[in-house]
Amino acid sequence: SGETSYNSWLQYSKITDSPLVDNYSPFLEHVVIPENTEVINSAKEELLCGISSMFGKSLNISTELKKESFIFLGTEDKYEMVKELIGVDLLGQLNNEGYIIKSFESNNSIIIFGKNDKGVLYGVFHLLRLIQTDSSLNNIDIFENPKNQLRMINEWDNMDGSVERGYAGNSIFFEENRFVRDWDRIKDYARMLSSVGINAIAFNNVNVHEVESKLITTEFLPDVAKVASIFRAYGIKTFLSINYASPIQIGGLDTADPLDEKVRNWWKEKTKEIYQYIPDFGGVLVKADSEHRPGPFTYNRTHADGSNMLAEAIEPFGGIVLWRCFVYNCMQDWRDRSTDRAKAAYDHFKPLDGQFKDNVVLQIKNGPMDFQVREGVSPLFGAMPKTNQLLEFQIAQEYTGQQRHVCYLIPQWKEILDFDTYANGEGTPVKSVVDGSQFQYTHCGITAVSNIGNDVNWTGHTLAQANLYGYGRLTWNPDLSSEIITDEWVKATFGTDLDVVSEISDMLLQSWRIYENYTSPLGVGWMVNPEHHYGPNVDGYEYSVWGTYHFADCKGIGVDRTISTGTGYTGQYFPENQTMYESLDTCPDELLLFFHHVPYTHVLKSGKTVIQHIYDTHFEGVEQAEGLKQRWLALEGKIDPTRFRGILERLEHQAEHSKEWRDIINTYFYRKSGIPDEKNRKIY
Ligand code: GCW
């Protein structure tokens, strides 16, 4: 049935054959819950549901401590009740969302203790995860604080029900220019998100069209408030994407100039109104002066002027302004070799460092171009010590197979988070910039474009659920390894059978490289069909206005972004990285064509020429895609039929489609270069 795929990693499958049933049972008699908040109630409901589903057992609920066999859920307010059991040593180190889990074999008890109720909720999800992954409950001694303050999701949902870059059906929030009002589905989404530690969401598209502009009016605020209340019960704050030109669009003013008093007052009144409906409203997300969206440039104002104006309006209510840095010239002339889109965000924002208010956070895409299979890490990270920064990933697989191909992105995100910016000298990885530990940031963290829709299984490709899961886990703790995250997801989703776990984990962990192999070699991007961005089209973006070129000719390929002979982009990095990328000797192979234009005969560090690398990876990628399908087929009978077939269909498509990629890419470069494949394979 669809239920299994709908339940994602919150399967709570019946546990019968685990060697650990005898270990678990003694703990599962009572749940002691002395407090009563919305979030604690969510924690209680989840625990009761999880235990009853896995063990067919209802826990007895009590507010008083028992002598034995109990699970205690409580916060600092109830510290007195459990102080003998948890001691004081770690207490002071718990942050607002942190928690402690301890278990005691002597009386079969488990203490889940949060500084606040959110910690209790996260602790309950952690306990349920331990059981779902076959972990022993003996001698648990867990201390967890989330590493990032903002752990956010951006939906690109439009009110007509479509989802921009959505690959899993329509919106679960909107249809026909109103709210869907399927609150249960939204609640289940909230459960999924909070189970991996997400604490904020903006649920409408950053491209705010006409109807969506009215989300901040009384026409829709009651519904927004309803959605916010569902998320609130799971510790998730609601944000809205807003239209920068709202004062004109919905306010009837003749300007949106951020320095105009009328405009400033309009936003102050508007903000007051929003907070009447949603007292803990998180704030606004703004895409301004980007891809034809309105912004302060219209009035010759800076992005500091624009964002500060909103920040001032929202400050009295504790809200924040998430301001995107995806600002570039999308009307470029391809003949112009001096403009480089990769440089745009840094060029626009770096000079403004120090001018932003404390409650403005700059939201920066992980790459300087746009969520390609592989690109350099944005040099803006670490370059603005006096300005709050938020990292933006894309879980939706716009350029990585659109959730029809499997492409597990956790390894990619880990590389980005671990990338050393050298902002404070060696050992200043991106993760340490956005978690606020390098500079005195007041707000920071990680956000990402969601990959869900109203498909029964949420993500179209069931294996794409792993990207959403892993995103949350990584955001909670960027130091978790890909292997650990993957292992958790597979076990919680498909059960703990050893073959299933090792096969699926390995398929996921290799999938990004496989996808890269048959699509986009050596950091060159954009060889996709325009607009929908699916499938190969080497020159699809070569002569366009978007600033997206590979410059392939009969001699060579790649974008010269060096200081000495190119666009100078490498100069935006701190010296160590600048030197590494500037020189052909030290630039890593995998990003070679992102930074350099080289002849097809250029020899890579691997010892192969560029052209032979292109041929080899494309032939190999197709074999690997076929391999994924074969490995999946071998799991038949170990996966429920619905998910088995659904995933198989997509893997079959992937294997076929990878051939299309291989043949078009190889043929294109063979025809351009005239250099035959050393191994004489079929190229057209
Ligand atoms: O990559 C581009 C996408 C647009 C998107 C834009 C953005 C929301 O193709 O669909 O618009 O990025 O991030 O603003």
XYZ file of C-alpha atoms and ligand atoms in Angstrom:
698
model
C 0.000 0.000 0.000
C 0.955 3.634 -0.298
C 1.048 3.902 3.469
C 4.524 2.473 3.676
C 6.040 4.993 1.317
C 3.992 7.782 2.927
C 5.462 6.954 6.324
C 8.959 7.735 5.034
C 11.530 7.118 7.772
C 8.868 7.209 10.482
C 7.840 3.647 9.657
C 7.807 2.340 13.220
C 7.495 -1.151 11.746
C 6.498 -3.931 14.061
C 9.508 -5.349 15.832
C 9.329 -9.079 16.198
C 12.587 -10.617 15.145
C 15.018 -8.117 16.545
C 17.484 -9.779 18.877
C 16.830 -6.764 21.034
C 13.134 -7.191 21.807
C 14.073 -8.535 25.224
C 16.300 -5.556 25.706
C 13.562 -3.073 24.858
C 10.547 -4.523 26.646
C 11.492 -3.771 30.276
C 11.751 -0.067 29.522
C 8.353 0.138 27.933
C 5.744 0.287 30.703
C 5.144 3.861 31.768
C 5.790 7.265 30.395
C 6.169 9.971 33.014
C 5.208 13.417 31.739
C 4.870 16.038 34.443
C 4.493 18.948 32.023
C 1.905 19.908 29.526
C 2.880 22.123 26.586
C 1.945 21.819 22.953
C 5.392 20.607 22.025
C 5.533 18.130 24.913
C 2.178 16.829 23.786
C 3.591 16.251 20.319
C 6.479 14.387 21.927
C 4.086 12.280 23.966
C 1.888 11.506 20.972
C 4.903 10.489 18.892
C 6.278 8.245 21.614
C 2.958 6.524 22.223
C 2.376 6.070 18.520
C 5.889 4.783 17.870
C 5.847 2.310 20.748
C 2.389 1.014 20.022
C 3.196 0.571 16.366
C 6.529 -1.170 16.976
C 5.555 -3.257 20.003
C 1.758 -3.380 19.969
C 1.880 -2.007 23.474
C 0.287 1.089 25.052
C 2.387 2.919 27.587
C 0.693 4.041 30.813
C 0.858 7.771 31.262
C 1.676 9.327 34.586
C 2.824 12.645 35.996
C 4.642 11.031 38.951
C 7.926 9.228 38.838
C 7.704 5.435 39.083
C 10.098 3.074 40.806
C 10.959 1.233 37.634
C 10.179 0.670 33.975
C 9.494 4.183 32.878
C 10.465 6.795 30.321
C 10.621 10.282 31.775
C 10.022 13.302 29.547
C 10.679 16.675 31.106
C 12.433 20.022 31.022
C 14.535 22.091 33.348
C 11.374 23.092 35.195
C 11.142 19.535 36.470
C 14.833 19.088 37.156
C 14.170 18.402 40.837
C 12.329 15.196 39.959
C 15.301 13.626 38.217
C 18.337 15.415 39.557
C 19.729 12.297 41.226
C 19.571 10.476 37.926
C 21.127 13.011 35.613
C 23.462 14.960 37.857
C 24.517 18.515 37.230
C 27.666 18.309 35.171
C 26.131 18.653 31.713
C 23.125 20.703 32.597
C 24.770 24.069 32.178
C 25.969 23.127 28.727
C 22.545 22.385 27.296
C 21.373 25.025 24.867
C 17.765 25.975 24.213
C 17.121 23.062 21.921
C 19.508 20.528 23.405
C 18.694 17.361 25.297
C 20.097 14.574 27.377
C 19.049 10.930 27.185
C 20.173 8.550 29.898
C 19.107 5.029 30.656
C 19.499 2.996 33.819
C 19.498 -0.745 33.807
C 19.077 -0.884 37.587
C 15.433 0.149 37.311
C 14.841 -0.020 33.552
C 14.306 3.681 33.201
C 15.076 6.226 30.537
C 15.295 9.956 31.131
C 14.732 12.320 28.222
C 15.563 15.743 29.500
C 15.479 18.946 27.493
C 16.343 22.406 28.574
C 13.039 23.311 26.908
C 10.168 21.328 25.507
C 11.725 21.285 22.028
C 14.669 19.351 23.404
C 12.232 16.807 24.810
C 10.627 16.405 21.379
C 14.018 15.950 19.690
C 14.988 13.505 22.421
C 11.884 11.410 21.812
C 12.632 11.245 18.092
C 16.174 10.216 18.968
C 14.969 7.409 21.205
C 12.576 6.167 18.528
C 15.427 6.282 16.016
C 17.601 4.168 18.310
C 14.894 1.528 18.403
C 14.236 1.709 14.664
C 17.929 1.190 13.976
C 18.299 -1.811 16.298
C 20.395 -0.071 18.926
C 20.564 -1.301 22.486
C 18.891 0.826 25.130
C 21.361 -0.167 27.846
C 23.594 2.510 29.314
C 22.504 5.263 26.993
C 24.338 8.441 27.755
C 23.583 10.993 25.091
C 24.166 14.702 25.137
C 23.051 16.686 22.096
C 23.018 20.344 21.203
C 22.214 21.334 17.625
C 25.256 22.903 15.998
C 23.222 25.340 13.958
C 20.754 27.848 15.262
C 18.574 28.111 12.131
C 17.819 24.758 10.537
C 15.416 25.697 7.876
C 13.354 24.537 4.909
C 12.219 26.700 1.986
C 9.245 25.508 -0.013
C 9.018 26.872 -3.520
C 5.237 26.367 -3.514
C 2.930 28.614 -5.505
C -0.677 29.240 -4.597
C -1.959 27.790 -7.870
C -0.691 24.488 -6.490
C 2.405 24.165 -8.631
C 5.842 23.872 -7.087
C 8.752 25.675 -8.730
C 11.343 22.995 -9.466
C 8.993 20.535 -7.809
C 9.441 16.904 -8.833
C 6.982 15.187 -6.526
C 3.566 16.379 -7.560
C 1.821 19.531 -6.445
C 1.920 21.587 -3.303
C 0.671 20.126 -0.043
C -0.131 23.684 1.049
C -1.928 25.359 -1.842
C -4.255 24.667 -4.744
C -6.361 26.939 -6.967
C -5.080 30.048 -5.237
C -6.113 29.040 -1.760
C -4.952 26.777 1.038
C -5.495 23.037 0.588
C -6.517 22.738 4.237
C -5.356 19.154 4.502
C -3.965 19.890 7.949
C -3.168 16.243 8.646
C -0.765 16.096 5.757
C 0.928 19.263 6.935
C 1.157 17.803 10.413
C 2.821 14.695 9.048
C 5.289 16.899 7.219
C 5.955 18.750 10.473
C 6.638 15.411 12.168
C 9.110 14.413 9.464
C 10.888 17.735 9.676
C 11.130 17.910 13.437
C 12.261 14.283 13.620
C 15.479 15.450 11.965
C 15.697 18.708 13.864
C 14.326 21.287 11.407
C 13.104 24.352 13.314
C 12.001 26.861 10.662
C 10.083 26.915 7.386
C 9.050 29.403 4.727
C 6.271 27.638 2.879
C 5.749 29.815 -0.195
C 8.039 30.312 -3.167
C 10.724 33.003 -3.099
C 9.266 34.115 -6.428
C 6.240 35.816 -4.933
C 3.639 36.339 -7.622
C 0.403 38.296 -7.492
C -1.763 36.087 -5.331
C 1.089 35.079 -3.038
C 1.768 38.744 -2.354
C -1.527 38.672 -0.474
C -0.408 36.018 2.006
C 0.406 38.896 4.357
C -3.104 40.349 4.102
C -6.198 39.542 6.148
C -7.457 37.481 3.225
C -4.921 34.757 3.940
C -3.375 35.469 7.336
C -5.911 33.284 9.195
C -4.824 30.310 7.077
C -1.160 31.186 7.456
C -1.752 31.292 11.212
C -3.369 27.863 11.107
C -0.375 26.373 9.285
C 1.953 28.149 11.706
C 0.130 26.588 14.641
C 0.665 23.107 13.212
C 4.368 23.718 12.762
C 4.631 25.398 16.163
C 3.547 22.214 17.907
C 6.636 20.610 16.370
C 9.040 23.364 17.296
C 9.067 24.848 13.801
C 8.793 28.597 13.232
C 6.937 29.929 10.248
C 8.380 32.469 7.819
C 6.894 33.856 4.617
C 8.531 34.847 1.362
C 7.414 38.368 0.580
C 7.243 40.539 -2.487
C 9.621 43.455 -2.107
C 7.164 45.650 -3.995
C 4.288 44.868 -1.607
C 3.765 48.520 -0.671
C 2.811 49.052 -4.309
C 1.215 45.674 -5.038
C -1.021 45.404 -2.022
C -0.527 48.711 -0.219
C -1.568 51.049 -2.993
C 1.525 53.244 -2.594
C 3.316 54.583 -5.617
C 6.766 53.438 -4.488
C 8.623 50.717 -2.587
C 11.678 52.907 -1.997
C 13.188 51.697 1.268
C 14.133 55.199 2.351
C 10.677 56.640 1.807
C 8.846 57.315 5.093
C 5.504 56.127 3.714
C 7.068 52.833 2.718
C 8.795 52.407 6.063
C 5.570 53.063 7.934
C 3.618 50.783 5.677
C 5.945 47.890 6.527
C 5.775 48.708 10.237
C 1.982 48.550 10.178
C 2.038 45.448 8.037
C 4.420 43.708 10.391
C 2.266 44.586 13.383
C -0.681 43.019 11.608
C 1.187 39.812 10.807
C 2.216 39.437 14.434
C -1.386 39.848 15.571
C -2.107 36.633 13.732
C 1.158 34.840 14.411
C 2.798 36.089 17.610
C 5.947 34.006 17.095
C 6.258 34.647 13.356
C 9.862 33.959 12.354
C 10.264 36.661 9.762
C 10.468 37.221 6.035
C 12.482 35.719 3.206
C 13.281 38.038 0.322
C 14.461 37.473 -3.229
C 15.111 41.009 -4.435
C 16.667 42.307 -7.653
C 17.079 38.735 -8.781
C 15.704 37.195 -11.955
C 13.281 40.050 -12.541
C 12.011 40.270 -8.977
C 11.639 43.821 -7.661
C 14.151 45.221 -5.196
C 15.954 48.300 -3.911
C 17.990 48.742 -7.115
C 14.879 50.258 -8.722
C 15.325 53.214 -6.387
C 19.102 53.325 -6.575
C 19.300 51.951 -3.044
C 21.569 49.210 -1.802
C 20.638 45.803 -0.516
C 21.587 47.046 2.930
C 19.015 49.834 2.626
C 16.404 47.387 1.427
C 16.903 44.716 4.049
C 17.478 47.114 6.946
C 14.181 48.804 6.289
C 12.364 45.476 6.711
C 14.573 44.542 9.637
C 13.667 47.717 11.453
C 9.963 47.036 10.990
C 10.211 43.489 12.270
C 12.731 44.053 15.052
C 10.256 45.055 17.798
C 8.603 41.650 17.395
C 11.807 39.625 17.437
C 11.595 38.696 13.758
C 14.429 38.402 11.269
C 14.955 39.131 7.587
C 16.454 36.422 5.391
C 17.866 38.225 2.398
C 19.012 36.167 -0.582
C 22.319 36.895 -2.308
C 21.310 35.254 -5.592
C 21.681 38.573 -7.372
C 23.259 38.531 -10.835
C 22.731 39.803 -14.346
C 20.252 37.426 -15.992
C 20.188 39.491 -19.174
C 23.807 38.969 -20.084
C 25.198 39.073 -23.604
C 27.014 35.806 -24.299
C 29.503 37.736 -26.422
C 30.646 39.591 -23.336
C 33.543 37.559 -21.910
C 34.285 39.888 -19.011
C 31.098 39.440 -16.989
C 31.133 36.322 -14.858
C 27.959 35.262 -13.095
C 30.011 33.343 -10.546
C 31.399 36.646 -9.288
C 28.075 38.378 -8.836
C 27.034 37.577 -5.247
C 30.432 38.486 -3.833
C 30.661 41.641 -5.916
C 27.243 42.799 -4.770
C 27.405 41.943 -1.100
C 30.993 41.872 0.140
C 31.360 45.678 -0.026
C 28.305 46.023 2.228
C 29.835 44.095 5.133
C 29.078 45.910 8.363
C 26.104 47.799 7.009
C 23.402 45.277 7.830
C 21.292 45.296 10.952
C 21.688 42.481 13.465
C 18.440 40.851 12.472
C 19.314 40.598 8.799
C 20.789 37.303 7.616
C 22.256 36.916 4.145
C 21.141 33.707 2.505
C 23.891 32.407 0.215
C 23.632 29.510 -2.233
C 26.343 26.904 -1.724
C 27.794 27.522 -5.150
C 28.396 30.809 -6.893
C 26.468 29.712 -9.997
C 23.437 27.668 -9.101
C 23.119 24.210 -7.559
C 25.078 22.442 -10.318
C 26.306 18.857 -10.042
C 29.619 20.325 -8.973
C 30.925 23.847 -8.726
C 33.278 25.816 -6.538
C 32.085 26.746 -3.067
C 30.764 30.301 -2.850
C 33.656 32.584 -1.872
C 31.225 34.762 0.049
C 31.314 32.345 3.001
C 33.632 33.787 5.565
C 34.165 36.951 3.564
C 31.741 39.040 5.632
C 32.779 38.822 9.283
C 30.341 41.536 10.314
C 27.276 40.137 8.553
C 25.115 37.153 9.534
C 25.244 34.349 6.980
C 22.926 31.472 6.173
C 23.927 28.712 3.757
C 21.349 27.635 1.149
C 21.306 24.117 -0.317
C 18.840 22.660 -2.789
C 17.346 19.336 -1.745
C 15.110 19.418 -4.811
C 17.244 17.865 -7.537
C 16.873 20.556 -10.177
C 20.237 19.864 -11.808
C 20.871 16.454 -10.331
C 18.280 14.207 -11.926
C 15.019 15.784 -10.787
C 14.158 12.925 -8.463
C 13.894 10.536 -11.409
C 17.579 9.701 -11.150
C 18.934 8.747 -7.759
C 21.452 11.305 -6.629
C 22.181 11.315 -2.931
C 23.486 14.739 -2.034
C 24.761 14.296 1.518
C 28.354 13.646 0.353
C 28.204 16.809 -1.764
C 26.923 18.871 1.137
C 29.563 17.478 3.432
C 32.295 18.550 1.040
C 30.855 22.042 1.008
C 30.464 22.247 4.775
C 34.000 20.966 5.272
C 35.502 23.286 2.663
C 38.180 25.396 4.301
C 37.565 29.062 3.526
C 40.751 30.175 5.357
C 38.696 33.179 6.494
C 40.304 33.023 9.943
C 43.376 31.179 8.744
C 43.643 27.437 8.226
C 40.744 25.550 9.780
C 37.870 27.871 8.964
C 35.478 25.486 7.225
C 32.173 26.751 5.853
C 30.328 24.892 8.615
C 32.143 26.910 11.249
C 31.197 30.153 9.530
C 27.491 29.412 9.284
C 27.213 27.860 12.748
C 28.370 31.193 14.127
C 31.518 29.945 15.831
C 33.948 32.031 13.748
C 32.386 35.455 13.953
C 29.961 37.167 16.292
C 26.836 36.303 14.359
C 23.464 36.896 15.999
C 21.577 34.683 13.533
C 22.937 32.029 11.193
C 22.621 28.434 10.104
C 21.525 26.444 7.080
C 18.465 26.446 4.859
C 17.462 24.397 1.820
C 14.911 24.150 -0.922
C 12.609 21.262 -0.129
C 12.056 18.283 -2.406
C 8.551 17.303 -1.329
C 5.147 17.491 -2.951
C 1.793 15.779 -2.696
C 2.961 12.502 -4.226
C 2.077 9.706 -1.821
C 5.733 9.103 -1.057
C 6.437 12.853 -0.695
C 9.527 12.968 -2.909
C 8.614 11.209 -6.168
C 11.626 8.908 -5.997
C 11.419 7.127 -2.675
C 15.208 7.132 -2.430
C 15.061 10.943 -2.589
C 13.528 10.866 0.898
C 17.083 10.219 2.028
C 18.129 13.676 0.891
C 15.501 15.351 3.051
C 16.356 13.146 6.006
C 20.083 13.640 5.603
C 19.729 17.362 5.156
C 18.053 17.670 8.534
C 20.537 15.432 10.308
C 23.502 17.236 8.781
C 22.070 20.595 9.703
C 21.699 19.458 13.279
C 25.269 18.189 13.252
C 27.507 18.778 10.216
C 30.114 16.474 11.737
C 27.978 13.364 11.282
C 29.463 11.165 8.589
C 27.583 10.388 5.389
C 27.816 6.720 6.330
C 26.126 7.161 9.685
C 23.327 9.274 8.259
C 22.758 6.834 5.420
C 22.718 3.837 7.719
C 20.103 5.496 9.935
C 17.895 6.405 7.020
C 17.972 3.003 5.368
C 17.236 1.176 8.603
C 14.409 3.477 9.625
C 12.934 3.381 6.119
C 13.450 -0.210 4.951
C 14.276 -2.147 8.098
C 17.488 -3.635 9.423
C 18.080 -6.629 7.136
C 21.830 -6.608 6.578
C 21.775 -7.047 2.789
C 19.163 -4.366 2.391
C 21.103 -1.955 4.550
C 24.471 -2.501 2.930
C 23.187 -2.540 -0.651
C 20.984 0.532 -0.430
C 23.556 2.478 1.586
C 26.238 1.760 -0.950
C 23.966 2.628 -3.884
C 23.161 5.960 -2.274
C 26.715 6.791 -1.348
C 27.948 6.225 -4.900
C 25.058 7.857 -6.683
C 26.318 11.440 -6.864
C 29.562 10.340 -8.526
C 27.663 8.086 -10.874
C 25.367 10.918 -11.873
C 28.336 13.203 -12.386
C 30.058 10.567 -14.508
C 27.399 10.360 -17.193
C 26.413 14.022 -17.087
C 28.743 16.839 -16.283
C 32.512 16.313 -16.271
C 35.194 18.246 -14.383
C 32.990 20.988 -12.976
C 31.504 22.193 -16.233
C 27.822 22.915 -15.707
C 24.665 23.840 -17.530
C 24.720 21.259 -20.338
C 20.971 20.807 -19.854
C 17.809 21.632 -21.738
C 16.725 25.211 -21.141
C 13.870 26.058 -18.790
C 12.953 22.652 -17.368
C 16.649 21.712 -16.998
C 16.143 17.992 -17.581
C 18.286 15.922 -19.895
C 21.392 16.716 -21.956
C 21.763 19.713 -24.228
C 25.398 20.736 -24.444
C 24.733 24.131 -25.969
C 21.359 24.618 -24.304
C 22.691 27.548 -22.322
C 25.685 28.503 -24.433
C 24.292 31.457 -26.328
C 21.765 32.615 -23.747
C 21.289 35.541 -21.398
C 21.813 33.600 -18.183
C 25.593 33.816 -17.882
C 26.035 30.051 -18.153
C 28.749 29.096 -20.621
C 31.321 26.344 -21.180
C 33.063 27.916 -24.196
C 33.738 24.602 -25.925
C 35.349 24.939 -29.356
C 37.426 22.638 -31.549
C 40.478 23.014 -29.322
C 39.236 23.048 -25.774
C 36.643 23.720 -23.118
C 36.093 25.443 -19.777
C 35.709 28.852 -18.206
C 38.876 30.769 -17.484
C 38.150 32.280 -14.097
C 41.756 33.001 -13.194
C 43.137 36.381 -12.243
C 45.962 36.235 -14.727
C 44.053 35.527 -17.914
C 40.401 35.103 -16.990
C 37.485 36.741 -15.234
C 39.333 37.141 -11.950
C 36.841 35.076 -9.985
C 39.605 33.140 -8.207
C 40.577 36.421 -6.594
C 37.421 36.305 -4.480
C 38.815 33.434 -2.430
C 41.200 33.816 0.483
C 44.831 33.528 -0.692
C 45.310 29.805 -0.022
C 42.305 28.842 -2.145
C 43.047 31.517 -4.681
C 46.498 30.039 -5.248
C 45.144 26.511 -5.396
C 42.517 27.310 -8.042
C 44.577 29.813 -9.998
C 47.230 27.313 -11.004
C 46.598 24.398 -13.336
C 49.073 22.414 -11.255
C 47.050 22.618 -8.082
C 43.479 23.043 -9.259
C 41.679 19.770 -8.461
C 40.640 17.764 -11.532
C 37.007 17.681 -10.544
C 36.763 21.483 -10.804
C 39.219 22.001 -13.617
C 36.740 23.252 -16.198
C 35.020 25.457 -13.643
C 38.241 27.428 -13.246
C 40.200 26.945 -16.463
C 39.838 26.749 -20.201
C 42.106 23.951 -21.398
C 42.780 21.984 -24.569
C 41.097 18.588 -24.881
C 44.578 17.118 -24.782
C 45.402 18.640 -21.394
C 46.566 15.871 -19.086
C 44.741 15.574 -15.769
C 46.273 14.560 -12.473
C 44.683 11.183 -13.119
C 47.014 10.823 -16.119
C 44.188 10.969 -18.647
C 43.550 13.688 -21.168
C 40.418 15.783 -20.712
C 38.777 14.276 -23.784
C 39.567 10.723 -22.720
C 38.242 11.508 -19.263
C 34.983 12.691 -20.811
C 34.628 9.499 -22.842
C 35.654 7.184 -20.007
C 33.415 8.684 -17.357
C 30.433 8.678 -19.674
C 30.855 5.032 -20.623
C 31.494 4.123 -17.037
C 28.559 6.160 -15.718
C 26.123 4.274 -17.921
C 27.475 0.937 -16.689
C 27.153 2.153 -13.142
C 23.570 3.304 -13.703
C 22.792 -0.123 -15.098
C 24.540 -1.556 -12.046
C 22.242 0.353 -9.718
C 19.263 -1.220 -11.397
C 20.756 -4.708 -11.143
C 21.597 -4.276 -7.500
C 18.057 -3.162 -6.801
C 16.600 -6.124 -8.692
C 18.573 -8.408 -6.426
C 16.673 -7.028 -3.442
C 13.297 -8.222 -4.725
C 11.334 -9.880 -1.946
C 13.160 -7.956 0.727
C 11.321 -4.704 0.061
C 7.552 -4.287 0.046
C 6.204 -4.578 -3.520
C 4.940 -1.004 -3.859
C 8.206 0.652 -2.989
C 10.173 -2.022 -4.792
C 8.348 -1.404 -8.082
C 8.252 2.359 -7.717
C 11.990 2.573 -7.232
C 12.685 -0.005 -9.937
C 10.744 2.032 -12.488
C 12.868 5.063 -11.753
C 16.109 3.116 -11.835
C 15.093 1.697 -15.210
C 14.435 5.170 -16.504
C 17.744 6.363 -15.112
C 19.656 3.562 -16.800
C 18.023 4.391 -20.134
C 18.358 8.128 -19.766
C 22.021 7.859 -18.809
C 22.642 6.464 -22.319
C 21.078 9.548 -23.814
C 23.459 11.642 -21.729
C 26.469 9.529 -22.655
C 25.806 9.528 -26.361
C 24.978 13.190 -26.691
C 27.918 14.378 -24.607
C 30.437 12.016 -26.161
C 29.252 12.690 -29.681
C 29.298 16.420 -29.180
C 32.879 16.459 -27.942
C 34.052 13.923 -30.485
C 32.652 16.063 -33.283
C 34.100 19.245 -31.798
C 37.542 17.845 -31.083
C 37.911 15.222 -33.782
C 39.839 13.129 -31.286
C 38.819 9.465 -31.276
C 38.268 7.354 -28.185
C 41.432 5.418 -27.318
C 39.305 2.383 -26.621
C 37.358 2.624 -29.851
C 33.939 2.443 -28.299
C 30.825 3.488 -30.169
C 30.533 7.236 -30.505
C 28.132 8.676 -33.051
O 18.038 27.987 -10.113
C 17.130 28.981 -10.247
C 15.881 28.238 -10.531
C 14.676 29.114 -10.338
C 14.723 29.667 -8.914
C 16.005 30.464 -8.748
C 16.178 30.979 -7.325
C 12.980 30.218 -7.382
O 15.940 27.709 -11.828
O 13.549 28.326 -10.559
O 13.593 30.449 -8.608
O 17.101 29.651 -9.012
O 16.832 30.310 -6.540
O 15.671 32.034 -7.010
